[in-house]
Amino acid sequence: QVQLVESGGGSVQAGGSLRLVCAASGYTCSSNNYMGWIRQAPGKGREAVATIDTAANSPYYADSVKGRFTISQDNAKNTVYLQMNSLKPEDTAMYYCATLCVLSWYRRLLGPYEYNYWGQGTQVTVSS
């Protein structure tokens, strides 16, 4: 059974930093594997934040977070991270980790609904 467990969320002031962690278990992929972070603010739709091609270690970002967020991975631990710096109040949202195993090869940020599996989310709140 695939499990994605997020942690690291919390409340910070604007300009602060947080690091989100996504631990994956029960998951193997013999094709192309992508992992990503998606967020959903209250009253808004889901927004793709970052994707990483786990084989190529290639990251892709939404324009809204470029230069502030960094997605990375530790393959040995089946873990993906999202380092968030210079946080803004508009970054407040529930952040979800997700993964996609697919034959196709993508070199772009995946959309929020392109993933196979999702975690339960971790809340990030940024105050001004």
mmCIF file of N, CA and C in Angstrom:
data_model
loop_
_atom_site.group_PDB
_atom_site.id
_atom_site.type_symbol
_atom_site.label_atom_id
_atom_site.label_comp_id
_atom_site.label_asym_id
_atom_site.label_seq_id
_atom_site.Cartn_x
_atom_site.Cartn_y
_atom_site.Cartn_z
ATOM 1 N N GLN A 1 0.847 -1.191 0.000
ATOM 2 C CA GLN A 1 0.000 0.000 0.000
ATOM 3 C C GLN A 1 0.886 1.246 0.000
ATOM 4 N N VAL A 2 0.619 2.129 -0.942
ATOM 5 C CA VAL A 2 1.421 3.342 -1.055
ATOM 6 C C VAL A 2 1.034 4.313 0.054
ATOM 7 N N GLN A 3 2.049 4.831 0.716
ATOM 8 C CA GLN A 3 1.810 5.861 1.727
ATOM 9 C C GLN A 3 2.777 7.014 1.516
ATOM 10 N N LEU A 4 2.225 8.205 1.534
ATOM 11 C CA LEU A 4 3.024 9.426 1.497
ATOM 12 C C LEU A 4 2.671 10.215 2.744
ATOM 13 N N VAL A 5 3.666 10.478 3.564
ATOM 14 C CA VAL A 5 3.423 11.159 4.830
ATOM 15 C C VAL A 5 4.219 12.457 4.868
ATOM 16 N N GLU A 6 3.491 13.558 4.952
ATOM 17 C CA GLU A 6 4.130 14.868 5.001
ATOM 18 C C GLU A 6 4.335 15.325 6.444
ATOM 19 N N SER A 7 5.356 16.115 6.640
ATOM 20 C CA SER A 7 5.612 16.732 7.939
ATOM 21 C C SER A 7 6.384 18.015 7.715
ATOM 22 N N GLY A 8 6.524 18.808 8.780
ATOM 23 C CA GLY A 8 7.333 20.011 8.695
ATOM 24 C C GLY A 8 6.558 21.311 8.574
ATOM 25 N N GLY A 9 5.237 21.208 8.429
ATOM 26 C CA GLY A 9 4.446 22.420 8.350
ATOM 27 C C GLY A 9 4.412 23.150 9.687
ATOM 28 N N GLY A 10 3.865 24.346 9.666
ATOM 29 C CA GLY A 10 3.765 25.122 10.888
ATOM 30 C C GLY A 10 3.417 26.566 10.602
ATOM 31 N N SER A 11 3.574 27.389 11.622
ATOM 32 C CA SER A 11 3.278 28.814 11.497
ATOM 33 C C SER A 11 4.563 29.614 11.604
ATOM 34 N N VAL A 12 4.760 30.521 10.656
ATOM 35 C CA VAL A 12 5.945 31.369 10.655
ATOM 36 C C VAL A 12 5.549 32.778 10.258
ATOM 37 N N GLN A 13 6.433 33.704 10.537
ATOM 38 C CA GLN A 13 6.205 35.074 10.092
ATOM 39 C C GLN A 13 6.752 35.238 8.677
ATOM 40 N N ALA A 14 6.231 36.238 7.995
ATOM 41 C CA ALA A 14 6.705 36.540 6.646
ATOM 42 C C ALA A 14 8.215 36.729 6.666
ATOM 43 N N GLY A 15 8.855 36.174 5.647
ATOM 44 C CA GLY A 15 10.307 36.217 5.566
ATOM 45 C C GLY A 15 10.988 35.009 6.171
ATOM 46 N N GLY A 16 10.238 34.208 6.884
ATOM 47 C CA GLY A 16 10.790 33.023 7.525
ATOM 48 C C GLY A 16 10.921 31.846 6.589
ATOM 49 N N SER A 17 11.352 30.725 7.160
ATOM 50 C CA SER A 17 11.595 29.518 6.377
ATOM 51 C C SER A 17 10.968 28.304 7.042
ATOM 52 N N LEU A 18 10.632 27.328 6.230
ATOM 53 C CA LEU A 18 10.187 26.019 6.684
ATOM 54 C C LEU A 18 10.723 24.977 5.720
ATOM 55 N N ARG A 19 10.902 23.764 6.214
ATOM 56 C CA ARG A 19 11.257 22.652 5.337
ATOM 57 C C ARG A 19 10.223 21.551 5.498
ATOM 58 N N LEU A 20 9.557 21.241 4.408
ATOM 59 C CA LEU A 20 8.590 20.171 4.401
ATOM 60 C C LEU A 20 9.278 18.868 4.008
ATOM 61 N N VAL A 21 8.791 17.787 4.588
ATOM 62 C CA VAL A 21 9.347 16.464 4.335
ATOM 63 C C VAL A 21 8.223 15.529 3.907
ATOM 64 N N CYS A 22 8.485 14.729 2.888
ATOM 65 C CA CYS A 22 7.531 13.723 2.430
ATOM 66 C C CYS A 22 8.227 12.368 2.413
ATOM 67 N N ALA A 23 7.754 11.473 3.261
ATOM 68 C CA ALA A 23 8.314 10.126 3.329
ATOM 69 C C ALA A 23 7.388 9.163 2.594
ATOM 70 N N ALA A 24 7.928 8.467 1.602
ATOM 71 C CA ALA A 24 7.151 7.526 0.802
ATOM 72 C C ALA A 24 7.465 6.098 1.224
ATOM 73 N N SER A 25 6.433 5.272 1.269
ATOM 74 C CA SER A 25 6.625 3.863 1.578
ATOM 75 C C SER A 25 5.643 3.032 0.768
ATOM 76 N N GLY A 26 5.957 1.735 0.622
ATOM 77 C CA GLY A 26 5.087 0.840 -0.112
ATOM 78 C C GLY A 26 4.978 1.176 -1.582
ATOM 79 N N TYR A 27 6.023 1.792 -2.114
ATOM 80 C CA TYR A 27 5.944 2.325 -3.479
ATOM 81 C C TYR A 27 7.186 1.963 -4.262
ATOM 82 N N THR A 28 6.968 1.352 -5.429
ATOM 83 C CA THR A 28 8.051 1.108 -6.364
ATOM 84 C C THR A 28 7.574 1.534 -7.734
ATOM 85 N N CYS A 29 8.504 2.002 -8.545
ATOM 86 C CA CYS A 29 8.158 2.471 -9.883
ATOM 87 C C CYS A 29 9.213 1.974 -10.848
ATOM 88 N N SER A 30 8.790 1.214 -11.847
ATOM 89 C CA SER A 30 9.735 0.706 -12.838
ATOM 90 C C SER A 30 9.736 1.556 -14.092
ATOM 91 N N SER A 31 8.983 2.648 -14.094
ATOM 92 C CA SER A 31 8.959 3.572 -15.235
ATOM 93 C C SER A 31 9.545 4.915 -14.772
ATOM 94 N N ASN A 32 9.018 5.986 -15.338
ATOM 95 C CA ASN A 32 9.494 7.312 -14.933
ATOM 96 C C ASN A 32 8.749 7.761 -13.678
ATOM 97 N N ASN A 33 9.505 8.173 -12.687
ATOM 98 C CA ASN A 33 8.919 8.543 -11.412
ATOM 99 C C ASN A 33 9.099 10.037 -11.148
ATOM 100 N N TYR A 34 7.988 10.669 -10.806
ATOM 101 C CA TYR A 34 8.012 12.090 -10.465
ATOM 102 C C TYR A 34 7.376 12.268 -9.101
ATOM 103 N N MET A 35 7.939 13.171 -8.335
ATOM 104 C CA MET A 35 7.319 13.528 -7.064
ATOM 105 C C MET A 35 7.159 15.029 -7.025
ATOM 106 N N GLY A 36 6.138 15.469 -6.319
ATOM 107 C CA GLY A 36 5.860 16.884 -6.332
ATOM 108 C C GLY A 36 5.160 17.374 -5.087
ATOM 109 N N TRP A 37 5.069 18.682 -5.021
ATOM 110 C CA TRP A 37 4.326 19.369 -3.961
ATOM 111 C C TRP A 37 3.242 20.223 -4.601
ATOM 112 N N ILE A 38 2.067 20.112 -4.018
ATOM 113 C CA ILE A 38 0.907 20.858 -4.475
ATOM 114 C C ILE A 38 0.327 21.551 -3.245
ATOM 115 N N ARG A 39 -0.245 22.717 -3.415
ATOM 116 C CA ARG A 39 -0.836 23.405 -2.271
ATOM 117 C C ARG A 39 -2.251 23.861 -2.593
ATOM 118 N N GLN A 40 -3.005 24.021 -1.532
ATOM 119 C CA GLN A 40 -4.369 24.517 -1.670
ATOM 120 C C GLN A 40 -4.659 25.487 -0.540
ATOM 121 N N ALA A 41 -4.904 26.730 -0.922
ATOM 122 C CA ALA A 41 -5.251 27.758 0.040
ATOM 123 C C ALA A 41 -6.755 27.719 0.284
ATOM 124 N N PRO A 42 -7.203 28.224 1.417
ATOM 125 C CA PRO A 42 -8.643 28.218 1.710
ATOM 126 C C PRO A 42 -9.444 28.916 0.626
ATOM 127 N N GLY A 43 -10.467 28.240 0.132
ATOM 128 C CA GLY A 43 -11.334 28.831 -0.864
ATOM 129 C C GLY A 43 -10.769 28.871 -2.273
ATOM 130 N N LYS A 44 -9.612 28.254 -2.460
ATOM 131 C CA LYS A 44 -8.976 28.264 -3.792
ATOM 132 C C LYS A 44 -8.737 26.846 -4.286
ATOM 133 N N GLY A 45 -8.436 26.725 -5.566
ATOM 134 C CA GLY A 45 -8.126 25.426 -6.144
ATOM 135 C C GLY A 45 -6.703 25.003 -5.844
ATOM 136 N N ARG A 46 -6.387 23.781 -6.197
ATOM 137 C CA ARG A 46 -5.045 23.266 -5.969
ATOM 138 C C ARG A 46 -4.072 23.870 -6.963
ATOM 139 N N GLU A 47 -2.888 24.158 -6.477
ATOM 140 C CA GLU A 47 -1.848 24.796 -7.287
ATOM 141 C C GLU A 47 -0.584 23.950 -7.224
ATOM 142 N N ALA A 48 -0.037 23.619 -8.387
ATOM 143 C CA ALA A 48 1.237 22.903 -8.419
ATOM 144 C C ALA A 48 2.342 23.839 -7.977
ATOM 145 N N VAL A 49 3.202 23.361 -7.114
ATOM 146 C CA VAL A 49 4.284 24.173 -6.578
ATOM 147 C C VAL A 49 5.643 23.747 -7.152
ATOM 148 N N ALA A 50 5.928 22.447 -7.096
ATOM 149 C CA ALA A 50 7.237 21.962 -7.554
ATOM 150 C C ALA A 50 7.130 20.486 -7.915
ATOM 151 N N THR A 51 7.927 20.081 -8.889
ATOM 152 C CA THR A 51 8.018 18.686 -9.336
ATOM 153 C C THR A 51 9.488 18.325 -9.437
ATOM 154 N N ILE A 52 9.807 17.081 -9.116
ATOM 155 C CA ILE A 52 11.155 16.606 -9.346
ATOM 156 C C ILE A 52 11.112 15.288 -10.099
ATOM 157 N N ASP A 53 11.892 15.204 -11.160
ATOM 158 C CA ASP A 53 12.110 13.953 -11.883
ATOM 159 C C ASP A 53 13.138 13.183 -11.055
ATOM 160 N N THR A 54 12.707 12.104 -10.437
ATOM 161 C CA THR A 54 13.570 11.457 -9.455
ATOM 162 C C THR A 54 14.777 10.761 -10.086
ATOM 163 N N ALA A 55 14.677 10.371 -11.335
ATOM 164 C CA ALA A 55 15.826 9.733 -11.988
ATOM 165 C C ALA A 55 16.859 10.765 -12.419
ATOM 166 N N ALA A 56 16.392 11.840 -13.030
ATOM 167 C CA ALA A 56 17.295 12.880 -13.524
ATOM 168 C C ALA A 56 17.650 13.900 -12.450
ATOM 169 N N ASN A 57 16.917 13.841 -11.330
ATOM 170 C CA ASN A 57 17.085 14.844 -10.266
ATOM 171 C C ASN A 57 16.876 16.257 -10.804
ATOM 172 N N SER A 58 15.901 16.390 -11.694
ATOM 173 C CA SER A 58 15.609 17.677 -12.315
ATOM 174 C C SER A 58 14.387 18.299 -11.649
ATOM 175 N N PRO A 59 14.518 19.519 -11.142
ATOM 176 C CA PRO A 59 13.386 20.181 -10.492
ATOM 177 C C PRO A 59 12.669 21.155 -11.430
ATOM 178 N N TYR A 60 11.397 21.354 -11.164
ATOM 179 C CA TYR A 60 10.596 22.316 -11.912
ATOM 180 C C TYR A 60 9.725 23.051 -10.906
ATOM 181 N N TYR A 61 9.517 24.353 -11.144
ATOM 182 C CA TYR A 61 8.833 25.178 -10.153
ATOM 183 C C TYR A 61 7.750 26.040 -10.781
ATOM 184 N N ALA A 62 6.755 26.353 -9.977
ATOM 185 C CA ALA A 62 5.788 27.365 -10.358
ATOM 186 C C ALA A 62 6.479 28.728 -10.303
ATOM 187 N N ASP A 63 6.042 29.626 -11.157
ATOM 188 C CA ASP A 63 6.651 30.969 -11.185
ATOM 189 C C ASP A 63 6.531 31.659 -9.831
ATOM 190 N N SER A 64 5.461 31.374 -9.126
ATOM 191 C CA SER A 64 5.196 32.052 -7.852
ATOM 192 C C SER A 64 6.204 31.692 -6.762
ATOM 193 N N VAL A 65 6.952 30.597 -6.937
ATOM 194 C CA VAL A 65 7.879 30.168 -5.888
ATOM 195 C C VAL A 65 9.333 30.107 -6.370
ATOM 196 N N LYS A 66 9.565 30.339 -7.638
ATOM 197 C CA LYS A 66 10.933 30.274 -8.170
ATOM 198 C C LYS A 66 11.840 31.223 -7.417
ATOM 199 N N GLY A 67 13.016 30.709 -7.071
ATOM 200 C CA GLY A 67 13.988 31.518 -6.348
ATOM 201 C C GLY A 67 13.789 31.511 -4.850
ATOM 202 N N ARG A 68 12.654 30.976 -4.380
ATOM 203 C CA ARG A 68 12.379 30.933 -2.942
ATOM 204 C C ARG A 68 12.269 29.499 -2.421
ATOM 205 N N PHE A 69 11.724 28.602 -3.228
ATOM 206 C CA PHE A 69 11.519 27.218 -2.816
ATOM 207 C C PHE A 69 12.497 26.315 -3.562
ATOM 208 N N THR A 70 12.895 25.244 -2.881
ATOM 209 C CA THR A 70 13.769 24.251 -3.496
ATOM 210 C C THR A 70 13.250 22.853 -3.182
ATOM 211 N N ILE A 71 13.027 22.070 -4.230
ATOM 212 C CA ILE A 71 12.625 20.674 -4.049
ATOM 213 C C ILE A 71 13.867 19.803 -4.193
ATOM 214 N N SER A 72 13.987 18.810 -3.319
ATOM 215 C CA SER A 72 15.136 17.914 -3.382
ATOM 216 C C SER A 72 14.706 16.536 -2.919
ATOM 217 N N GLN A 73 15.600 15.564 -3.067
ATOM 218 C CA GLN A 73 15.229 14.197 -2.734
ATOM 219 C C GLN A 73 16.390 13.467 -2.085
ATOM 220 N N ASP A 74 16.041 12.435 -1.348
ATOM 221 C CA ASP A 74 17.005 11.478 -0.817
ATOM 222 C C ASP A 74 16.478 10.113 -1.222
ATOM 223 N N ASN A 75 16.994 9.586 -2.324
ATOM 224 C CA ASN A 75 16.476 8.330 -2.855
ATOM 225 C C ASN A 75 16.658 7.171 -1.877
ATOM 226 N N ALA A 76 17.742 7.205 -1.142
ATOM 227 C CA ALA A 76 18.005 6.120 -0.195
ATOM 228 C C ALA A 76 16.932 6.060 0.886
ATOM 229 N N LYS A 77 16.352 7.211 1.188
ATOM 230 C CA LYS A 77 15.326 7.266 2.229
ATOM 231 C C LYS A 77 13.923 7.370 1.653
ATOM 232 N N ASN A 78 13.800 7.345 0.317
ATOM 233 C CA ASN A 78 12.491 7.531 -0.326
ATOM 234 C C ASN A 78 11.801 8.777 0.214
ATOM 235 N N THR A 79 12.547 9.846 0.271
ATOM 236 C CA THR A 79 12.059 11.080 0.877
ATOM 237 C C THR A 79 12.277 12.254 -0.060
ATOM 238 N N VAL A 80 11.289 13.137 -0.086
ATOM 239 C CA VAL A 80 11.375 14.367 -0.864
ATOM 240 C C VAL A 80 11.188 15.541 0.089
ATOM 241 N N TYR A 81 11.916 16.604 -0.178
ATOM 242 C CA TYR A 81 11.876 17.783 0.672
ATOM 243 C C TYR A 81 11.422 19.010 -0.124
ATOM 244 N N LEU A 82 10.869 19.961 0.590
ATOM 245 C CA LEU A 82 10.587 21.266 0.004
ATOM 246 C C LEU A 82 11.095 22.316 0.984
ATOM 247 N N GLN A 83 12.221 22.924 0.630
ATOM 248 C CA GLN A 83 12.762 24.008 1.434
ATOM 249 C C GLN A 83 12.107 25.306 0.990
ATOM 250 N N MET A 84 11.461 25.968 1.917
ATOM 251 C CA MET A 84 10.721 27.187 1.603
ATOM 252 C C MET A 84 11.346 28.359 2.348
ATOM 253 N N ASN A 85 11.884 29.295 1.599
ATOM 254 C CA ASN A 85 12.511 30.487 2.168
ATOM 255 C C ASN A 85 11.730 31.730 1.760
ATOM 256 N N SER A 86 11.997 32.817 2.461
ATOM 257 C CA SER A 86 11.345 34.099 2.145
ATOM 258 C C SER A 86 9.836 33.932 2.016
ATOM 259 N N LEU A 87 9.255 33.252 2.969
ATOM 260 C CA LEU A 87 7.826 32.955 2.899
ATOM 261 C C LEU A 87 6.986 34.219 2.958
ATOM 262 N N LYS A 88 5.876 34.161 2.236
ATOM 263 C CA LYS A 88 4.936 35.283 2.145
ATOM 264 C C LYS A 88 3.573 34.831 2.660
ATOM 265 N N PRO A 89 2.745 35.745 3.095
ATOM 266 C CA PRO A 89 1.393 35.359 3.540
ATOM 267 C C PRO A 89 0.621 34.594 2.468
ATOM 268 N N GLU A 90 0.861 34.906 1.222
ATOM 269 C CA GLU A 90 0.150 34.202 0.143
ATOM 270 C C GLU A 90 0.621 32.762 -0.057
ATOM 271 N N ASP A 91 1.661 32.359 0.659
ATOM 272 C CA ASP A 91 2.085 30.961 0.648
ATOM 273 C C ASP A 91 1.276 30.111 1.620
ATOM 274 N N THR A 92 0.437 30.749 2.414
ATOM 275 C CA THR A 92 -0.398 30.013 3.361
ATOM 276 C C THR A 92 -1.313 29.048 2.633
ATOM 277 N N ALA A 93 -1.237 27.784 3.009
ATOM 278 C CA ALA A 93 -2.015 26.742 2.333
ATOM 279 C C ALA A 93 -1.762 25.400 2.993
ATOM 280 N N MET A 94 -2.572 24.428 2.614
ATOM 281 C CA MET A 94 -2.267 23.034 2.920
ATOM 282 C C MET A 94 -1.351 22.538 1.814
ATOM 283 N N TYR A 95 -0.241 21.947 2.190
ATOM 284 C CA TYR A 95 0.724 21.451 1.224
ATOM 285 C C TYR A 95 0.665 19.924 1.166
ATOM 286 N N TYR A 96 0.521 19.417 -0.049
ATOM 287 C CA TYR A 96 0.411 17.984 -0.267
ATOM 288 C C TYR A 96 1.615 17.477 -1.058
ATOM 289 N N CYS A 97 2.066 16.306 -0.690
ATOM 290 C CA CYS A 97 3.071 15.584 -1.460
ATOM 291 C C CYS A 97 2.341 14.603 -2.374
ATOM 292 N N ALA A 98 2.866 14.409 -3.567
ATOM 293 C CA ALA A 98 2.228 13.486 -4.502
ATOM 294 C C ALA A 98 3.291 12.830 -5.372
ATOM 295 N N THR A 99 2.913 11.703 -5.973
ATOM 296 C CA THR A 99 3.851 10.980 -6.820
ATOM 297 C C THR A 99 3.156 10.438 -8.060
ATOM 298 N N LEU A 100 3.940 10.305 -9.121
ATOM 299 C CA LEU A 100 3.430 9.799 -10.392
ATOM 300 C C LEU A 100 4.446 8.822 -10.960
ATOM 301 N N CYS A 101 3.971 7.632 -11.343
ATOM 302 C CA CYS A 101 4.779 6.639 -12.046
ATOM 303 C C CYS A 101 4.154 6.491 -13.415
ATOM 304 N N VAL A 102 4.908 6.748 -14.484
ATOM 305 C CA VAL A 102 4.301 6.817 -15.806
ATOM 306 C C VAL A 102 5.342 6.493 -16.870
ATOM 307 N N LEU A 103 4.886 5.976 -18.014
ATOM 308 C CA LEU A 103 5.793 5.665 -19.117
ATOM 309 C C LEU A 103 6.290 6.935 -19.806
ATOM 310 N N SER A 104 5.462 7.965 -19.812
ATOM 311 C CA SER A 104 5.833 9.198 -20.493
ATOM 312 C C SER A 104 6.975 9.893 -19.774
ATOM 313 N N TRP A 105 7.679 10.727 -20.529
ATOM 314 C CA TRP A 105 8.799 11.483 -19.964
ATOM 315 C C TRP A 105 8.441 12.958 -20.004
ATOM 316 N N TYR A 106 8.425 13.573 -18.832
ATOM 317 C CA TYR A 106 8.063 14.971 -18.733
ATOM 318 C C TYR A 106 9.267 15.799 -18.312
ATOM 319 N N ARG A 107 9.358 16.965 -18.876
ATOM 320 C CA ARG A 107 10.398 17.924 -18.451
ATOM 321 C C ARG A 107 9.706 19.246 -18.171
ATOM 322 N N ARG A 108 8.805 19.197 -17.213
ATOM 323 C CA ARG A 108 8.039 20.389 -16.849
ATOM 324 C C ARG A 108 7.410 20.182 -15.477
ATOM 325 N N LEU A 109 6.861 21.257 -14.950
ATOM 326 C CA LEU A 109 6.074 21.188 -13.726
ATOM 327 C C LEU A 109 4.782 20.425 -14.023
ATOM 328 N N LEU A 110 4.508 19.383 -13.271
ATOM 329 C CA LEU A 110 3.272 18.639 -13.455
ATOM 330 C C LEU A 110 2.112 19.386 -12.816
ATOM 331 N N GLY A 111 0.956 19.263 -13.454
ATOM 332 C CA GLY A 111 -0.233 19.893 -12.915
ATOM 333 C C GLY A 111 -0.717 19.197 -11.660
ATOM 334 N N PRO A 112 -1.540 19.864 -10.878
ATOM 335 C CA PRO A 112 -1.931 19.312 -9.575
ATOM 336 C C PRO A 112 -2.722 18.019 -9.650
ATOM 337 N N TYR A 113 -3.303 17.712 -10.785
ATOM 338 C CA TYR A 113 -4.125 16.512 -10.897
ATOM 339 C C TYR A 113 -3.488 15.431 -11.759
ATOM 340 N N GLU A 114 -2.201 15.555 -12.016
ATOM 341 C CA GLU A 114 -1.514 14.567 -12.855
ATOM 342 C C GLU A 114 -0.886 13.428 -12.064
ATOM 343 N N TYR A 115 -0.981 13.477 -10.755
ATOM 344 C CA TYR A 115 -0.297 12.501 -9.921
ATOM 345 C C TYR A 115 -1.182 11.292 -9.599
ATOM 346 N N ASN A 116 -0.511 10.152 -9.312
ATOM 347 C CA ASN A 116 -1.220 8.926 -8.967
ATOM 348 C C ASN A 116 -1.640 8.886 -7.502
ATOM 349 N N TYR A 117 -0.719 9.273 -6.626
ATOM 350 C CA TYR A 117 -0.942 9.119 -5.201
ATOM 351 C C TYR A 117 -0.659 10.433 -4.472
ATOM 352 N N TRP A 118 -1.390 10.620 -3.392
ATOM 353 C CA TRP A 118 -1.304 11.839 -2.605
ATOM 354 C C TRP A 118 -1.128 11.528 -1.130
ATOM 355 N N GLY A 119 -0.485 12.443 -0.425
ATOM 356 C CA GLY A 119 -0.462 12.367 1.024
ATOM 357 C C GLY A 119 -1.638 13.117 1.616
ATOM 358 N N GLN A 120 -1.660 13.204 2.937
ATOM 359 C CA GLN A 120 -2.775 13.848 3.628
ATOM 360 C C GLN A 120 -2.572 15.350 3.815
ATOM 361 N N GLY A 121 -1.367 15.810 3.632
ATOM 362 C CA GLY A 121 -1.122 17.247 3.690
ATOM 363 C C GLY A 121 -0.557 17.720 5.011
ATOM 364 N N THR A 122 0.117 18.858 4.949
ATOM 365 C CA THR A 122 0.625 19.524 6.139
ATOM 366 C C THR A 122 0.371 21.029 5.980
ATOM 367 N N GLN A 123 -0.103 21.649 7.034
ATOM 368 C CA GLN A 123 -0.530 23.046 6.953
ATOM 369 C C GLN A 123 0.652 23.990 7.122
ATOM 370 N N VAL A 124 0.701 24.984 6.260
ATOM 371 C CA VAL A 124 1.693 26.060 6.362
ATOM 372 C C VAL A 124 0.936 27.375 6.491
ATOM 373 N N THR A 125 1.240 28.126 7.536
ATOM 374 C CA THR A 125 0.597 29.410 7.771
ATOM 375 C C THR A 125 1.665 30.485 7.924
ATOM 376 N N VAL A 126 1.571 31.515 7.098
ATOM 377 C CA VAL A 126 2.549 32.604 7.122
ATOM 378 C C VAL A 126 1.821 33.886 7.507
ATOM 379 N N SER A 127 2.244 34.495 8.577
ATOM 380 C CA SER A 127 1.600 35.721 9.044
ATOM 381 C C SER A 127 2.445 36.937 8.656
ATOM 382 N N SER A 128 1.753 38.042 8.456
ATOM 383 C CA SER A 128 2.444 39.271 8.033
ATOM 384 C C SER A 128 2.921 40.071 9.224
#
